[in-house]
Amino acid sequence: MKKTVQFPAFGRDTDYLVLNLKDLLAIETVTGLTIIEVWKRLINSQYSLNMLYQILPIAYKDCAAQQEEKINIDKRIEEAIDSGKNISALAFPIATAIVQTGIFGTSIDNEKN
């Protein structure tokens, strides 16, 4: 089962992000950073717009595939910023999606369930 992260930054409550291990490899490739470095930058607000533009197409691709129209991520990011969204509304869900892959293991609470 895919572990999705809600992503309303583009104006739709049904939008989500999802990543798998191959996606993490792709993120490392496009950013030139380890996934740990990417995650740390995201949670510590040390990311750049360039990083977000590189990662969002990877994290959003599953959701985009579910929609009928062709998705232009660059345009969606610009619209989100123009509508007053803080760039952290783009960054923090990506960090959460990285955690949801299980790359950091599972919590004790998750192991009990």
CSV table of C-alpha atoms in Angstrom, one decimal:
chain,number,residue,atom,x,y,z
A,1,MET,CA,0.0,0.0,0.0
A,2,LYS,CA,1.3,3.4,-0.9
A,3,LYS,CA,1.8,5.8,1.9
A,4,THR,CA,0.6,9.1,0.6
A,5,VAL,CA,1.1,12.6,2.1
A,6,GLN,CA,-1.7,15.2,1.6
A,7,PHE,CA,-0.5,18.0,-0.6
A,8,PRO,CA,-3.1,20.8,-0.8
A,9,ALA,CA,-0.5,23.5,-1.8
A,10,PHE,CA,-1.6,23.3,-5.4
A,11,GLY,CA,-5.2,24.2,-4.3
A,12,ARG,CA,-6.8,20.7,-4.4
A,13,ASP,CA,-7.5,18.8,-1.2
A,14,THR,CA,-7.2,15.5,-3.1
A,15,ASP,CA,-3.6,16.1,-4.2
A,16,TYR,CA,-0.9,14.0,-2.6
A,17,LEU,CA,2.8,13.2,-2.7
A,18,VAL,CA,4.2,9.6,-2.7
A,19,LEU,CA,7.7,8.3,-2.9
A,20,ASN,CA,9.3,4.9,-3.2
A,21,LEU,CA,13.0,3.8,-3.0
A,22,LYS,CA,13.5,4.3,-6.8
A,23,ASP,CA,12.2,7.8,-6.4
A,24,LEU,CA,14.7,8.5,-3.6
A,25,LEU,CA,17.5,7.4,-5.9
A,26,ALA,CA,16.1,9.8,-8.6
A,27,ILE,CA,16.1,12.6,-6.0
A,28,GLU,CA,19.7,11.9,-5.1
A,29,THR,CA,20.6,12.0,-8.8
A,30,VAL,CA,18.8,15.3,-9.7
A,31,THR,CA,20.0,17.1,-6.5
A,32,GLY,CA,23.5,15.7,-6.2
A,33,LEU,CA,22.8,15.2,-2.5
A,34,THR,CA,22.2,12.1,-0.4
A,35,ILE,CA,18.6,11.6,0.6
A,36,ILE,CA,19.6,12.3,4.2
A,37,GLU,CA,21.1,15.6,3.2
A,38,VAL,CA,17.9,16.4,1.2
A,39,TRP,CA,15.7,15.6,4.2
A,40,LYS,CA,17.8,17.6,6.6
A,41,ARG,CA,17.7,20.6,4.3
A,42,LEU,CA,13.9,20.3,4.0
A,43,ILE,CA,13.2,20.1,7.7
A,44,ASN,CA,15.7,22.8,8.6
A,45,SER,CA,14.4,25.3,6.0
A,46,GLN,CA,17.8,25.2,4.2
A,47,TYR,CA,16.3,24.2,0.8
A,48,SER,CA,16.3,26.3,-2.4
A,49,LEU,CA,13.6,26.8,-4.9
A,50,ASN,CA,15.8,24.9,-7.4
A,51,MET,CA,15.6,21.9,-5.0
A,52,LEU,CA,11.8,22.1,-4.8
A,53,TYR,CA,11.6,22.4,-8.6
A,54,GLN,CA,13.8,19.3,-8.9
A,55,ILE,CA,12.0,17.1,-6.4
A,56,LEU,CA,8.3,18.0,-6.8
A,57,PRO,CA,7.9,16.4,-10.2
A,58,ILE,CA,9.2,13.1,-8.7
A,59,ALA,CA,7.0,13.2,-5.6
A,60,TYR,CA,3.9,14.5,-7.4
A,61,LYS,CA,4.0,12.2,-10.4
A,62,ASP,CA,1.7,9.5,-9.1
A,63,CYS,CA,-1.0,12.1,-8.2
A,64,ALA,CA,-0.5,13.8,-11.6
A,65,ALA,CA,-1.0,10.5,-13.4
A,66,GLN,CA,-4.4,10.2,-11.6
A,67,GLN,CA,-5.6,13.5,-13.1
A,68,GLU,CA,-6.9,13.7,-16.6
A,69,GLU,CA,-5.1,16.8,-17.7
A,70,LYS,CA,-1.3,17.2,-18.3
A,71,ILE,CA,0.3,18.7,-15.2
A,72,ASN,CA,2.8,21.5,-15.5
A,73,ILE,CA,4.6,21.4,-12.1
A,74,ASP,CA,6.5,24.7,-12.8
A,75,LYS,CA,3.2,26.5,-13.4
A,76,ARG,CA,1.6,24.9,-10.3
A,77,ILE,CA,4.5,26.0,-8.1
A,78,GLU,CA,4.3,29.5,-9.5
A,79,GLU,CA,0.5,29.6,-8.9
A,80,ALA,CA,0.9,28.3,-5.3
A,81,ILE,CA,3.5,31.1,-4.6
A,82,ASP,CA,1.3,33.7,-6.3
A,83,SER,CA,-1.7,32.6,-4.3
A,84,GLY,CA,0.2,33.3,-1.0
A,85,LYS,CA,1.5,29.8,-0.2
A,86,ASN,CA,4.7,29.8,1.8
A,87,ILE,CA,7.4,27.7,0.2
A,88,SER,CA,7.4,25.6,3.4
A,89,ALA,CA,4.0,24.4,2.2
A,90,LEU,CA,5.9,22.8,-0.7
A,91,ALA,CA,9.0,21.6,1.3
A,92,PHE,CA,7.6,20.0,4.4
A,93,PRO,CA,5.3,17.5,2.7
A,94,ILE,CA,8.2,16.3,0.6
A,95,ALA,CA,10.2,15.7,3.9
A,96,THR,CA,7.2,13.8,5.2
A,97,ALA,CA,6.9,11.7,2.0
A,98,ILE,CA,10.6,10.8,2.4
A,99,VAL,CA,9.9,9.5,5.9
A,100,GLN,CA,6.9,7.6,4.7
A,101,THR,CA,9.1,5.5,2.4
A,102,GLY,CA,10.4,3.8,5.5
A,103,ILE,CA,14.0,4.7,4.8
A,104,PHE,CA,14.4,5.7,8.4
A,105,GLY,CA,12.8,2.6,9.7
A,106,THR,CA,9.5,2.4,11.6
A,107,SER,CA,8.5,3.8,14.9
A,108,ILE,CA,7.8,1.6,17.9
A,109,ASP,CA,4.2,2.6,17.7
A,110,ASN,CA,4.0,1.4,14.1
A,111,GLU,CA,5.6,-1.9,14.9
A,112,LYS,CA,3.0,-2.6,17.6
A,113,ASN,CA,0.1,-2.2,15.2
